[in-house]
PDB file of C-alpha atoms and ligand atoms in Angstrom:
ATOM      1  CA  UNK H  22     -13.745  34.040 120.173  1.00 49.00           C
ATOM      2  CA  UNK H  23     -14.243  33.038 116.557  1.00 49.00           C
ATOM      3  CA  UNK H  24     -15.580  36.302 115.216  1.00 74.00           C
ATOM      4  CA  UNK H  25     -13.501  37.014 112.155  1.00 95.00           C
ATOM      5  CA  UNK H  26     -15.367  36.356 108.954  1.00 97.00           C
ATOM      6  CA  UNK H  27     -13.195  34.400 106.522  1.00 98.00           C
ATOM      7  CA  UNK H  28     -15.772  33.662 103.808  1.00 98.00           C
ATOM      8  CA  UNK H  29     -18.648  35.832 102.616  1.00 98.00           C
ATOM      9  CA  UNK H  30     -21.121  34.563 100.027  1.00 98.00           C
ATOM     10  CA  UNK H  31     -23.738  37.048  98.799  1.00 98.00           C
ATOM     11  CA  UNK H  32     -26.774  36.263  96.655  1.00 98.00           C
ATOM     12  CA  UNK H  33     -24.954  33.405  94.947  1.00 98.00           C
ATOM     13  CA  UNK H  34     -26.754  32.005  91.913  1.00 98.00           C
ATOM     14  CA  UNK H  35     -25.734  29.081  89.712  1.00 98.00           C
ATOM     15  CA  UNK H  36     -27.675  28.043  86.660  1.00 98.00           C
ATOM     16  CA  UNK H  37     -26.986  24.960  84.569  1.00 98.00           C
ATOM     17  CA  UNK H  38     -28.944  25.888  81.469  1.00 97.00           C
ATOM     18  CA  UNK H  39     -32.574  26.042  82.542  1.00 96.00           C
ATOM     19  CA  UNK H  40     -31.874  24.527  85.956  1.00 98.00           C
ATOM     20  CA  UNK H  41     -31.240  26.968  88.788  1.00 98.00           C
ATOM     21  CA  UNK H  42     -29.161  24.765  91.093  1.00 98.00           C
ATOM     22  CA  UNK H  43     -28.271  27.556  93.568  1.00 98.00           C
ATOM     23  CA  UNK H  44     -30.934  30.205  94.074  1.00 98.00           C
ATOM     24  CA  UNK H  45     -29.371  33.326  95.566  1.00 98.00           C
ATOM     25  CA  UNK H  46     -27.866  32.048  98.796  1.00 98.00           C
ATOM     26  CA  UNK H  47     -25.975  34.221 101.304  1.00 98.00           C
ATOM     27  CA  UNK H  48     -23.901  33.152 104.293  1.00 98.00           C
ATOM     28  CA  UNK H  49     -20.699  33.859 106.173  1.00 98.00           C
ATOM     29  CA  UNK H  50     -18.100  31.470 107.553  1.00 98.00           C
ATOM     30  CA  UNK H  51     -16.085  32.415 110.629  1.00 98.00           C
ATOM     31  CA  UNK H  52     -12.390  31.875 110.876  1.00 97.00           C
ATOM     32  CA  UNK H  53     -11.493  28.653 112.694  1.00 97.00           C
ATOM     33  CA  UNK H  54     -14.899  27.011 112.599  1.00 97.00           C
ATOM     34  CA  UNK H  55     -16.118  23.793 111.040  1.00 98.00           C
ATOM     35  CA  UNK H  56     -18.973  24.952 108.835  1.00 98.00           C
ATOM     36  CA  UNK H  57     -21.357  22.376 107.382  1.00 97.00           C
ATOM     37  CA  UNK H  58     -23.408  22.551 104.209  1.00 97.00           C
ATOM     38  CA  UNK H  59     -26.130  19.988 104.775  1.00 95.00           C
ATOM     39  CA  UNK H  60     -28.856  18.730 102.572  1.00 92.00           C
ATOM     40  CA  UNK H  61     -30.172  15.919 100.418  1.00 90.00           C
ATOM     41  CA  UNK H  62     -28.711  14.916  97.068  1.00 93.00           C
ATOM     42  CA  UNK H  63     -29.223  17.630  94.490  1.00 95.00           C
ATOM     43  CA  UNK H  64     -29.576  20.420  97.067  1.00 96.00           C
ATOM     44  CA  UNK H  65     -26.688  22.363  95.537  1.00 97.00           C
ATOM     45  CA  UNK H  66     -23.978  21.646  98.129  1.00 97.00           C
ATOM     46  CA  UNK H  67     -21.197  20.562  95.754  1.00 96.00           C
ATOM     47  CA  UNK H  68     -21.992  23.351  93.322  1.00 98.00           C
ATOM     48  CA  UNK H  69     -21.676  25.918  96.124  1.00 98.00           C
ATOM     49  CA  UNK H  70     -18.462  24.331  97.391  1.00 97.00           C
ATOM     50  CA  UNK H  71     -16.855  24.141  93.960  1.00 97.00           C
ATOM     51  CA  UNK H  72     -17.653  27.789  93.250  1.00 98.00           C
ATOM     52  CA  UNK H  73     -15.913  28.789  96.501  1.00 98.00           C
ATOM     53  CA  UNK H  74     -12.992  26.567  95.510  1.00 96.00           C
ATOM     54  CA  UNK H  75     -12.679  28.495  92.210  1.00 96.00           C
ATOM     55  CA  UNK H  76     -13.343  25.243  90.333  1.00 95.00           C
ATOM     56  CA  UNK H  77     -16.726  26.193  88.872  1.00 97.00           C
ATOM     57  CA  UNK H  78     -17.944  29.502  87.444  1.00 98.00           C
ATOM     58  CA  UNK H  79     -20.941  31.138  89.136  1.00 98.00           C
ATOM     59  CA  UNK H  80     -23.851  32.766  87.345  1.00 98.00           C
ATOM     60  CA  UNK H  81     -24.124  35.777  89.669  1.00 98.00           C
ATOM     61  CA  UNK H  82     -23.500  36.949  93.202  1.00 98.00           C
ATOM     62  CA  UNK H  83     -20.326  37.732  95.119  1.00 98.00           C
ATOM     63  CA  UNK H  84     -17.846  35.540  96.962  1.00 98.00           C
ATOM     64  CA  UNK H  85     -15.003  36.777  99.175  1.00 98.00           C
ATOM     65  CA  UNK H  86     -12.454  34.346 100.600  1.00 98.00           C
ATOM     66  CA  UNK H  87     -10.043  35.710 103.206  1.00 97.00           C
ATOM     67  CA  UNK H  88     -10.672  39.182 101.820  1.00 96.00           C
ATOM     68  CA  UNK H  89     -10.008  38.179  98.207  1.00 98.00           C
ATOM     69  CA  UNK H  90     -12.687  38.711  95.587  1.00 98.00           C
ATOM     70  CA  UNK H  91     -13.402  35.526  93.633  1.00 98.00           C
ATOM     71  CA  UNK H  92     -14.063  37.566  90.485  1.00 98.00           C
ATOM     72  CA  UNK H  93     -10.717  39.336  90.394  1.00 98.00           C
ATOM     73  CA  UNK H  94      -8.355  37.389  92.696  1.00 98.00           C
ATOM     74  CA  UNK H  95      -8.924  33.674  92.098  1.00 97.00           C
ATOM     75  CA  UNK H  96      -5.183  32.974  92.073  1.00 96.00           C
ATOM     76  CA  UNK H  97      -4.739  34.459  95.531  1.00 97.00           C
ATOM     77  CA  UNK H  98      -7.642  32.353  96.738  1.00 97.00           C
ATOM     78  CA  UNK H  99      -6.145  29.153  95.298  1.00 94.00           C
ATOM     79  CA  UNK H 100      -2.964  29.743  97.293  1.00 94.00           C
ATOM     80  CA  UNK H 101      -4.675  29.797 100.669  1.00 96.00           C
ATOM     81  CA  UNK H 102      -7.213  27.000 100.273  1.00 97.00           C
ATOM     82  CA  UNK H 103      -6.912  23.226 100.381  1.00 94.00           C
ATOM     83  CA  UNK H 104      -8.937  21.269  97.857  1.00 88.00           C
ATOM     84  CA  UNK H 105      -9.484  17.531  98.015  1.00 85.00           C
ATOM     85  CA  UNK H 106      -8.358  15.719  94.896  1.00 73.00           C
ATOM     86  CA  UNK H 107     -10.144  12.641  93.636  1.00 67.00           C
ATOM     87  CA  UNK H 108      -7.982   9.561  94.189  1.00 62.00           C
ATOM     88  CA  UNK H 109      -8.202   8.933  90.435  1.00 65.00           C
ATOM     89  CA  UNK H 110      -5.996  12.013  90.075  1.00 71.00           C
ATOM     90  CA  UNK H 111      -3.079  10.383  91.914  1.00 80.00           C
ATOM     91  CA  UNK H 112      -0.247   8.990  89.781  1.00 84.00           C
ATOM     92  CA  UNK H 113      -0.697   5.238  90.200  1.00 86.00           C
ATOM     93  CA  UNK H 114       3.010   4.361  90.090  1.00 90.00           C
ATOM     94  CA  UNK H 115       3.981   6.495  93.081  1.00 93.00           C
ATOM     95  CA  UNK H 116       3.730   5.643  96.762  1.00 95.00           C
ATOM     96  CA  UNK H 117       2.235   7.974  99.383  1.00 96.00           C
ATOM     97  CA  UNK H 118       5.547   9.523 100.327  1.00 95.00           C
ATOM     98  CA  UNK H 119       6.449  10.188  96.694  1.00 94.00           C
ATOM     99  CA  UNK H 120       3.020  11.663  95.969  1.00 94.00           C
ATOM    100  CA  UNK H 121       3.299  14.124  98.847  1.00 94.00           C
ATOM    101  CA  UNK H 122       6.785  15.099  97.710  1.00 93.00           C
ATOM    102  CA  UNK H 123       5.503  15.566  94.163  1.00 91.00           C
ATOM    103  CA  UNK H 124       2.638  17.842  95.271  1.00 89.00           C
ATOM    104  CA  UNK H 125       4.946  19.691  97.602  1.00 91.00           C
ATOM    105  CA  UNK H 126       7.157  20.425  94.583  1.00 89.00           C
ATOM    106  CA  UNK H 127       4.184  21.506  92.497  1.00 85.00           C
ATOM    107  CA  UNK H 128       3.013  23.881  95.223  1.00 84.00           C
ATOM    108  CA  UNK H 129       6.599  25.007  95.745  1.00 86.00           C
ATOM    109  CA  UNK H 130       5.949  24.458  99.442  1.00 86.00           C
ATOM    110  CA  UNK H 131       8.467  22.438 101.449  1.00 89.00           C
ATOM    111  CA  UNK H 132       6.687  19.843 103.548  1.00 91.00           C
ATOM    112  CA  UNK H 133       7.704  17.154 106.001  1.00 92.00           C
ATOM    113  CA  UNK H 134       6.042  14.243 104.194  1.00 94.00           C
ATOM    114  CA  UNK H 135       6.441  11.686 106.988  1.00 94.00           C
ATOM    115  CA  UNK H 136       5.086  14.105 109.555  1.00 93.00           C
ATOM    116  CA  UNK H 137       2.041  14.721 107.391  1.00 94.00           C
ATOM    117  CA  UNK H 138       1.484  10.976 106.993  1.00 96.00           C
ATOM    118  CA  UNK H 139       1.834  10.556 110.758  1.00 94.00           C
ATOM    119  CA  UNK H 140      -0.815  13.214 111.319  1.00 92.00           C
ATOM    120  CA  UNK H 141      -3.337  11.295 109.212  1.00 93.00           C
ATOM    121  CA  UNK H 142      -2.227   8.024 110.783  1.00 93.00           C
ATOM    122  CA  UNK H 143      -0.740   6.555 107.604  1.00 96.00           C
ATOM    123  CA  UNK H 144       2.935   6.510 108.508  1.00 95.00           C
ATOM    124  CA  UNK H 145       3.104   2.728 108.194  1.00 96.00           C
ATOM    125  CA  UNK H 146       1.672   3.054 104.652  1.00 97.00           C
ATOM    126  CA  UNK H 147       4.337   5.509 103.480  1.00 97.00           C
ATOM    127  CA  UNK H 148       5.590   3.092 100.815  1.00 97.00           C
ATOM    128  CA  UNK H 149       2.131   1.854  99.766  1.00 97.00           C
ATOM    129  CA  UNK H 150       0.332   2.874  96.579  1.00 95.00           C
ATOM    130  CA  UNK H 151      -3.060   4.604  96.808  1.00 93.00           C
ATOM    131  CA  UNK H 152      -4.804   1.581  95.269  1.00 92.00           C
ATOM    132  CA  UNK H 153      -3.578  -0.548  98.175  1.00 95.00           C
ATOM    133  CA  UNK H 154      -5.403   1.605 100.753  1.00 94.00           C
ATOM    134  CA  UNK H 155      -8.827   1.001 102.286  1.00 93.00           C
ATOM    135  CA  UNK H 156     -11.611   3.540 101.643  1.00 91.00           C
ATOM    136  CA  UNK H 157     -10.988   5.303 104.944  1.00 92.00           C
ATOM    137  CA  UNK H 158      -7.231   5.380 104.399  1.00 94.00           C
ATOM    138  CA  UNK H 159      -7.722   6.829 100.909  1.00 93.00           C
ATOM    139  CA  UNK H 160      -9.853   9.606 102.370  1.00 92.00           C
ATOM    140  CA  UNK H 161      -7.276  10.331 105.084  1.00 94.00           C
ATOM    141  CA  UNK H 162      -4.569  10.493 102.446  1.00 94.00           C
ATOM    142  CA  UNK H 163      -6.659  12.776 100.285  1.00 93.00           C
ATOM    143  CA  UNK H 164      -7.157  15.069 103.288  1.00 93.00           C
ATOM    144  CA  UNK H 165      -3.404  15.010 103.916  1.00 93.00           C
ATOM    145  CA  UNK H 166      -2.836  16.280 100.378  1.00 92.00           C
ATOM    146  CA  UNK H 167      -5.165  19.235 101.038  1.00 93.00           C
ATOM    147  CA  UNK H 168      -2.831  20.298 103.849  1.00 94.00           C
ATOM    148  CA  UNK H 169       0.397  20.398 101.821  1.00 92.00           C
ATOM    149  CA  UNK H 170       0.167  24.082 100.961  1.00 91.00           C
ATOM    150  CA  UNK H 171      -0.629  24.889 104.624  1.00 93.00           C
ATOM    151  CA  UNK H 172      -4.036  26.335 103.733  1.00 96.00           C
ATOM    152  CA  UNK H 173      -6.124  28.684 105.878  1.00 97.00           C
ATOM    153  CA  UNK H 174      -9.286  26.932 104.723  1.00 98.00           C
ATOM    154  CA  UNK H 175      -9.974  23.388 103.538  1.00 97.00           C
ATOM    155  CA  UNK H 176     -13.006  22.185 101.613  1.00 97.00           C
ATOM    156  CA  UNK H 177     -14.266  18.626 102.050  1.00 96.00           C
ATOM    157  CA  UNK H 178     -17.099  17.321  99.888  1.00 95.00           C
ATOM    158  CA  UNK H 179     -18.846  14.396 101.593  1.00 94.00           C
ATOM    159  CA  UNK H 180     -15.587  12.988 102.939  1.00 93.00           C
ATOM    160  CA  UNK H 181     -17.207  10.113 104.824  1.00 92.00           C
ATOM    161  CA  UNK H 182     -19.747   8.908 102.275  1.00 89.00           C
ATOM    162  CA  UNK H 183     -19.375   5.168 101.766  1.00 87.00           C
ATOM    163  CA  UNK H 184     -17.092   4.609 104.749  1.00 87.00           C
ATOM    164  CA  UNK H 185     -17.719   2.105 107.529  1.00 84.00           C
ATOM    165  CA  UNK H 186     -18.464   3.432 111.050  1.00 82.00           C
ATOM    166  CA  UNK H 187     -14.885   3.076 112.348  1.00 83.00           C
ATOM    167  CA  UNK H 188     -13.400   4.811 109.317  1.00 88.00           C
ATOM    168  CA  UNK H 189     -15.954   7.640 109.693  1.00 88.00           C
ATOM    169  CA  UNK H 190     -15.055   8.102 113.370  1.00 87.00           C
ATOM    170  CA  UNK H 191     -11.372   8.212 112.554  1.00 90.00           C
ATOM    171  CA  UNK H 192     -11.997  10.821 109.865  1.00 93.00           C
ATOM    172  CA  UNK H 193     -14.081  12.908 112.274  1.00 94.00           C
ATOM    173  CA  UNK H 194     -11.191  12.940 114.746  1.00 94.00           C
ATOM    174  CA  UNK H 195      -8.796  13.979 111.977  1.00 95.00           C
ATOM    175  CA  UNK H 196     -11.080  16.836 110.891  1.00 97.00           C
ATOM    176  CA  UNK H 197     -11.341  18.057 114.500  1.00 97.00           C
ATOM    177  CA  UNK H 198      -7.570  17.903 114.823  1.00 96.00           C
ATOM    178  CA  UNK H 199      -7.148  20.005 111.666  1.00 96.00           C
ATOM    179  CA  UNK H 200      -9.537  22.624 113.039  1.00 96.00           C
ATOM    180  CA  UNK H 201      -7.686  22.503 116.366  1.00 96.00           C
ATOM    181  CA  UNK H 202      -4.606  23.729 114.508  1.00 94.00           C
ATOM    182  CA  UNK H 203      -6.523  26.801 113.353  1.00 95.00           C
ATOM    183  CA  UNK H 204      -7.658  25.752 109.878  1.00 97.00           C
ATOM    184  CA  UNK H 205     -11.209  26.652 108.878  1.00 98.00           C
ATOM    185  CA  UNK H 206     -13.100  23.629 107.536  1.00 98.00           C
ATOM    186  CA  UNK H 207     -16.044  23.722 105.129  1.00 98.00           C
ATOM    187  CA  UNK H 208     -17.652  20.315 104.819  1.00 97.00           C
ATOM    188  CA  UNK H 209     -20.679  19.024 102.953  1.00 96.00           C
ATOM    189  CA  UNK H 210     -22.596  16.033 104.223  1.00 93.00           C
ATOM    190  CA  UNK H 211     -26.002  14.454 104.145  1.00 89.00           C
ATOM    191  CA  UNK H 212     -25.377  12.680 107.453  1.00 89.00           C
ATOM    192  CA  UNK H 213     -27.023  14.644 110.237  1.00 89.00           C
ATOM    193  CA  UNK H 214     -25.191  12.771 113.015  1.00 88.00           C
ATOM    194  CA  UNK H 215     -21.921  13.783 111.390  1.00 92.00           C
ATOM    195  CA  UNK H 216     -22.971  17.427 111.220  1.00 94.00           C
ATOM    196  CA  UNK H 217     -24.154  17.408 114.824  1.00 93.00           C
ATOM    197  CA  UNK H 218     -20.881  15.905 116.018  1.00 93.00           C
ATOM    198  CA  UNK H 219     -18.485  17.931 113.874  1.00 96.00           C
ATOM    199  CA  UNK H 220     -19.923  21.275 112.886  1.00 97.00           C
ATOM    200  CA  UNK H 221     -19.881  24.505 114.868  1.00 97.00           C
ATOM    201  CA  UNK H 222     -22.551  25.882 112.542  1.00 97.00           C
ATOM    202  CA  UNK H 223     -24.534  24.431 109.689  1.00 96.00           C
ATOM    203  CA  UNK H 224     -26.455  25.774 106.722  1.00 96.00           C
ATOM    204  CA  UNK H 225     -29.264  23.447 105.732  1.00 94.00           C
ATOM    205  CA  UNK H 226     -29.806  23.537 101.972  1.00 95.00           C
ATOM    206  CA  UNK H 227     -32.743  22.264 100.006  1.00 95.00           C
ATOM    207  CA  UNK H 228     -33.451  22.791  96.317  1.00 96.00           C
ATOM    208  CA  UNK H 229     -30.796  25.458  95.955  1.00 97.00           C
ATOM    209  CA  UNK H 230     -31.819  27.528  98.991  1.00 97.00           C
ATOM    210  CA  UNK H 231     -30.575  27.836 102.541  1.00 97.00           C
ATOM    211  CA  UNK H 232     -33.570  27.076 104.718  1.00 94.00           C
ATOM    212  CA  UNK H 233     -31.822  27.309 108.108  1.00 94.00           C
ATOM    213  CA  UNK H 234     -28.431  28.414 109.412  1.00 96.00           C
ATOM    214  CA  UNK H 235     -27.216  28.170 112.992  1.00 95.00           C
ATOM    215  CA  UNK H 236     -25.400  25.969 115.484  1.00 95.00           C
ATOM    216  CA  UNK H 237     -26.760  22.406 115.648  1.00 94.00           C
ATOM    217  CA  UNK H 238     -27.771  23.042 119.283  1.00 92.00           C
ATOM    218  CA  UNK H 239     -29.742  26.167 118.430  1.00 93.00           C
ATOM    219  CA  UNK H 240     -31.549  24.468 115.540  1.00 91.00           C
ATOM    220  CA  UNK H 241     -32.544  21.584 117.808  1.00 89.00           C
ATOM    221  CA  UNK H 242     -33.671  23.938 120.597  1.00 89.00           C
ATOM    222  CA  UNK H 243     -35.754  25.953 118.120  1.00 89.00           C
ATOM    223  CA  UNK H 244     -37.458  22.784 116.962  1.00 87.00           C
ATOM    224  CA  UNK H 245     -38.188  21.698 120.538  1.00 86.00           C
ATOM    225  CA  UNK H 246     -39.507  25.182 121.332  1.00 87.00           C
ATOM    226  CA  UNK H 247     -42.129  24.640 118.627  1.00 86.00           C
ATOM    227  CA  UNK H 248     -43.426  21.714 120.660  1.00 86.00           C
ATOM    228  CA  UNK H 249     -41.762  19.035 118.545  1.00 84.00           C
ATOM    229  CA  UNK H 250     -41.580  15.552 120.031  1.00 85.00           C
ATOM    230  CA  UNK H 251     -39.848  12.666 118.344  1.00 81.00           C
ATOM    231  CA  UNK H 252     -42.440  10.033 117.406  1.00 77.00           C
ATOM    232  CA  UNK H 253     -42.279   7.151 119.878  1.00 74.00           C
ATOM    233  CA  UNK H 254     -40.543   4.028 118.732  1.00 69.00           C
ATOM    234  CA  UNK H 255     -43.330   1.613 117.927  1.00 73.00           C
ATOM    235  CA  UNK H 256     -41.491  -1.646 118.513  1.00 78.00           C
ATOM    236  CA  UNK H 257     -40.362  -2.326 122.048  1.00 80.00           C
ATOM    237  CA  UNK H 258     -37.425  -4.510 120.968  1.00 81.00           C
ATOM    238  CA  UNK H 259     -34.735  -4.323 118.319  1.00 77.00           C
ATOM    239  CA  UNK H 260     -32.553  -6.830 116.468  1.00 77.00           C
ATOM    240  CA  UNK H 261     -29.989  -6.763 119.239  1.00 69.00           C
ATOM    241  CA  UNK H 262     -32.670  -7.839 121.727  1.00 76.00           C
ATOM    242  CA  UNK H 263     -33.547 -10.720 119.386  1.00 77.00           C
ATOM    243  CA  UNK H 264     -29.899 -11.717 119.234  1.00 70.00           C
ATOM    244  CA  UNK H 265     -29.489 -11.645 123.005  1.00 71.00           C
ATOM    245  CA  UNK H 266     -32.717 -13.528 123.558  1.00 77.00           C
ATOM    246  CA  UNK H 267     -31.716 -16.260 121.089  1.00 81.00           C
ATOM    247  CA  UNK H 268     -28.109 -16.679 122.162  1.00 77.00           C
ATOM    248  CA  UNK H 269     -28.404 -15.813 125.814  1.00 74.00           C
ATOM    249  CA  UNK H 270     -25.571 -13.281 125.722  1.00 66.00           C
ATOM    250  CA  UNK H 271     -24.770  -9.874 124.334  1.00 61.00           C
ATOM    251  CA  UNK H 272     -22.520  -9.465 121.302  1.00 56.00           C
ATOM    252  CA  UNK H 273     -19.685  -7.865 123.223  1.00 54.00           C
ATOM    253  CA  UNK H 274     -19.594 -10.285 126.153  1.00 47.00           C
ATOM    254  CA  UNK H 275     -17.066 -12.783 124.836  1.00 44.00           C
TER     255      UNK H 275
HETATM  256  P1  LIG A  99     -25.483  18.197  95.923  1.00 71.03           P
HETATM  257  O1  LIG A  99     -23.999  18.261  96.023  1.00 71.03           O
HETATM  258  O2  LIG A  99     -26.192  18.865  97.058  1.00 71.03           O
HETATM  259  O3  LIG A  99     -25.968  16.795  95.748  1.00 71.03           O
HETATM  260  P2  LIG A  99     -25.131  19.446  93.327  1.00 71.03           P
HETATM  261  O4  LIG A  99     -24.542  20.779  93.561  1.00 71.03           O
HETATM  262  O5  LIG A  99     -24.217  18.359  92.896  1.00 71.03           O
HETATM  263  O6  LIG A  99     -25.950  19.019  94.635  1.00 71.03           O
HETATM  264  O7  LIG A  99     -26.299  19.567  92.258  1.00 71.03           O
HETATM  265  C1  LIG A  99     -27.336  20.502  92.350  1.00 71.03           C
HETATM  266  C2  LIG A  99     -28.217  20.379  91.116  1.00 71.03           C
HETATM  267  O8  LIG A  99     -27.483  20.778  89.965  1.00 71.03           O
HETATM  268  C3  LIG A  99     -28.693  18.968  90.830  1.00 71.03           C
HETATM  269  O9  LIG A  99     -29.996  19.040  90.314  1.00 71.03           O
HETATM  270  C4  LIG A  99     -27.721  18.473  89.798  1.00 71.03           C
HETATM  271  O10 LIG A  99     -28.317  17.499  88.973  1.00 71.03           O
HETATM  272  C5  LIG A  99     -27.409  19.737  89.004  1.00 71.03           C
HETATM  273  N1  LIG A  99     -26.053  19.729  88.438  1.00 71.03           N
HETATM  274  C6  LIG A  99     -24.890  19.581  89.129  1.00 71.03           C
HETATM  275  N2  LIG A  99     -23.817  19.654  88.302  1.00 71.03           N
HETATM  276  C7  LIG A  99     -24.316  19.847  87.068  1.00 71.03           C
HETATM  277  C8  LIG A  99     -23.722  20.027  85.778  1.00 71.03           C
HETATM  278  N3  LIG A  99     -22.386  20.014  85.607  1.00 71.03           N
HETATM  279  N4  LIG A  99     -24.552  20.210  84.722  1.00 71.03           N
HETATM  280  C9  LIG A  99     -25.883  20.247  84.881  1.00 71.03           C
HETATM  281  N5  LIG A  99     -26.523  20.101  86.059  1.00 71.03           N
HETATM  282  C10 LIG A  99     -25.750  19.905  87.150  1.00 71.03           C
HETATM  283 MG1  LIG A 100     -22.578  16.745  96.131  1.00 71.03          MG
END
């Protein structure tokens, strides 16, 4: 059972000048789960994530990560979390293998670089530079770098935004694999299908507040219990039907 609480956030507030971007939110994350922060642009997801990652100061409230108090033990927190770097932060002259070895040295954490690349399915790109990777490969590499210090928790901010469907699927499988190995994953997304597929529990944020928090299944059941029915699709055909009608065969037949 995943009952141990690994993150506690209490009455968290973040103000940017006049703007209150996070308005006193509270939630807990359980050890070993994939926890989603969902919501539209501007909801306060990245702000919340970056505060937990020790990258952004909060205005008020309390945050505990693996028992460490963010106010007094940020260094301890940094040691046990994995933070995704922007690919712009990677030294352009180095290949993937060299980058992992560099970070491994910085973290003072010995790591089997090839093994890590194999895990994110980039072993054949070991000698490639980051700029030579596709969008999905860049994201997989960036996730690999979060794992170098063997973190208890990793934070992913919209890891699949801008990726094509195949690259998204491959990233989803990687994230599940990481959780399988016991790492807690906190992910932000504005894709509901992604949250439904990946997340054990989700907090839905809007305008700086958490407006719902539960498993995707429970949230859907609650909605149905209120008598919700999805509006019927008005058109009785879609573009694929047009294609099949015009060409006489389905796309995947040949
Ligand atoms: P999300 O990740 O859900 O899109 P953000 O946390 O990035 O939301 O932003 C929440 C709100 O805070 C937005 O209105 C955004 O414009 C504002 N905001 C974010 N970062 C800053 C900043 N550094 N300075 C001022 N306002 C900011
Ligand atoms: Mg964001």
